[in-house]
Amino acid sequence: MPHRTVTPETVFRPRPASTNDSVFSFGEPSPRLSEQEQYKRLIDDQAAKQSVPLAHLADRLVMGRPRLHKVIRKNLALKDELRDRLFEALGIDCVRAKFCVAFLHDHTVYDDPDVFLVCEGLKGFYCEIISRRRGEIQVALRPPIIHEALGRAYELLLSHQERVMENDRALQA
């Protein structure tokens, strides 16, 4: 679907498919792994992509190798503190990881460029909310204005990226 035809109305379902579904559930509903299991798989996948064995990761975190193996690949609980330490050690963006697991229910889309773009936009949105709570923004913006501004920003980003790529090609030639 081209960017210009995407609107909030075309993205969000107007009603849940059933009474048990959430309007904000964008991922496939079944079969669902627990959030903890998805975080474990995301960590394992990212470690494999970076060619970092779990044993080396355990050494970096100064913890027992068997314990980390049991946490990631077996049924030992993954505590939030350890999850965050593993994210930091592997360079996993915690916002994108949480978006993939909590909203999309799919840890495998972590490396998707579209998910990256959405999460970076969410980070900006979050900063604006914090600013608003502090009283730094006093203008009430209507949704069409916000959507237009985000659309223009996206178009500007794409054109800038194209110029950068053209300059890189010119320098390489």
Coordinates of N, CA and C in Angstrom, one line a residue, residues 113-114 116-117 120 152-170:
P113 N 13.1 -3.3 8.7 CA 13.3 -1.8 8.6 C 12.0 -1.0 8.9
D114 N 10.9 -1.5 8.6 CA 9.6 -0.8 8.9 C 9.4 -0.7 10.4
F116 N 11.8 -0.8 12.6 CA 12.8 0.2 13.1 C 12.3 1.6 12.9
L117 N 11.7 1.9 11.8 CA 11.2 3.3 11.5 C 10.0 3.6 12.5
E120 N 11.5 4.3 16.0 CA 12.1 5.6 16.1 C 11.1 6.7 16.2
R152 N 5.1 14.5 5.9 CA 6.1 15.4 5.3 C 7.5 15.0 5.9
A153 N 7.6 14.7 7.2 CA 8.9 14.3 7.8 C 9.4 13.0 7.1
Y154 N 8.5 12.1 6.9 CA 8.8 10.8 6.3 C 9.3 11.1 4.9
E155 N 8.6 11.9 4.1 CA 9.1 12.2 2.7 C 10.4 12.9 2.7
L156 N 10.6 13.8 3.6 CA 11.9 14.5 3.7 C 13.0 13.5 4.1
L157 N 12.7 12.6 5.0 CA 13.7 11.6 5.4 C 14.1 10.7 4.2
L158 N 13.1 10.3 3.4 CA 13.4 9.5 2.3 C 14.2 10.2 1.2
S159 N 13.9 11.5 0.9 CA 14.6 12.2 -0.1 C 16.0 12.5 0.4
H160 N 16.2 12.8 1.7 CA 17.5 13.0 2.2 C 18.4 11.7 2.1
Q161 N 17.8 10.6 2.4 CA 18.5 9.3 2.3 C 18.9 9.1 0.9
E162 N 18.0 9.4 -0.1 CA 18.4 9.2 -1.5 C 19.5 10.1 -1.9
R163 N 19.6 11.3 -1.4 CA 20.7 12.2 -1.7 C 22.0 11.7 -1.1
V164 N 21.9 11.2 0.1 CA 23.1 10.6 0.7 C 23.6 9.5 -0.1
M165 N 22.7 8.6 -0.5 CA 23.1 7.4 -1.3 C 23.7 7.9 -2.7
E166 N 23.1 8.9 -3.3 CA 23.7 9.4 -4.6 C 25.1 10.0 -4.3
N167 N 25.3 10.7 -3.3 CA 26.6 11.3 -3.0 C 27.6 10.2 -2.7
D168 N 27.2 9.1 -2.0 CA 28.1 8.0 -1.8 C 28.5 7.3 -3.1
R169 N 27.5 7.1 -4.0 CA 27.8 6.5 -5.3 C 28.8 7.4 -6.1
A170 N 28.6 8.7 -6.0 CA 29.4 9.7 -6.7 C 30.9 9.6 -6.2

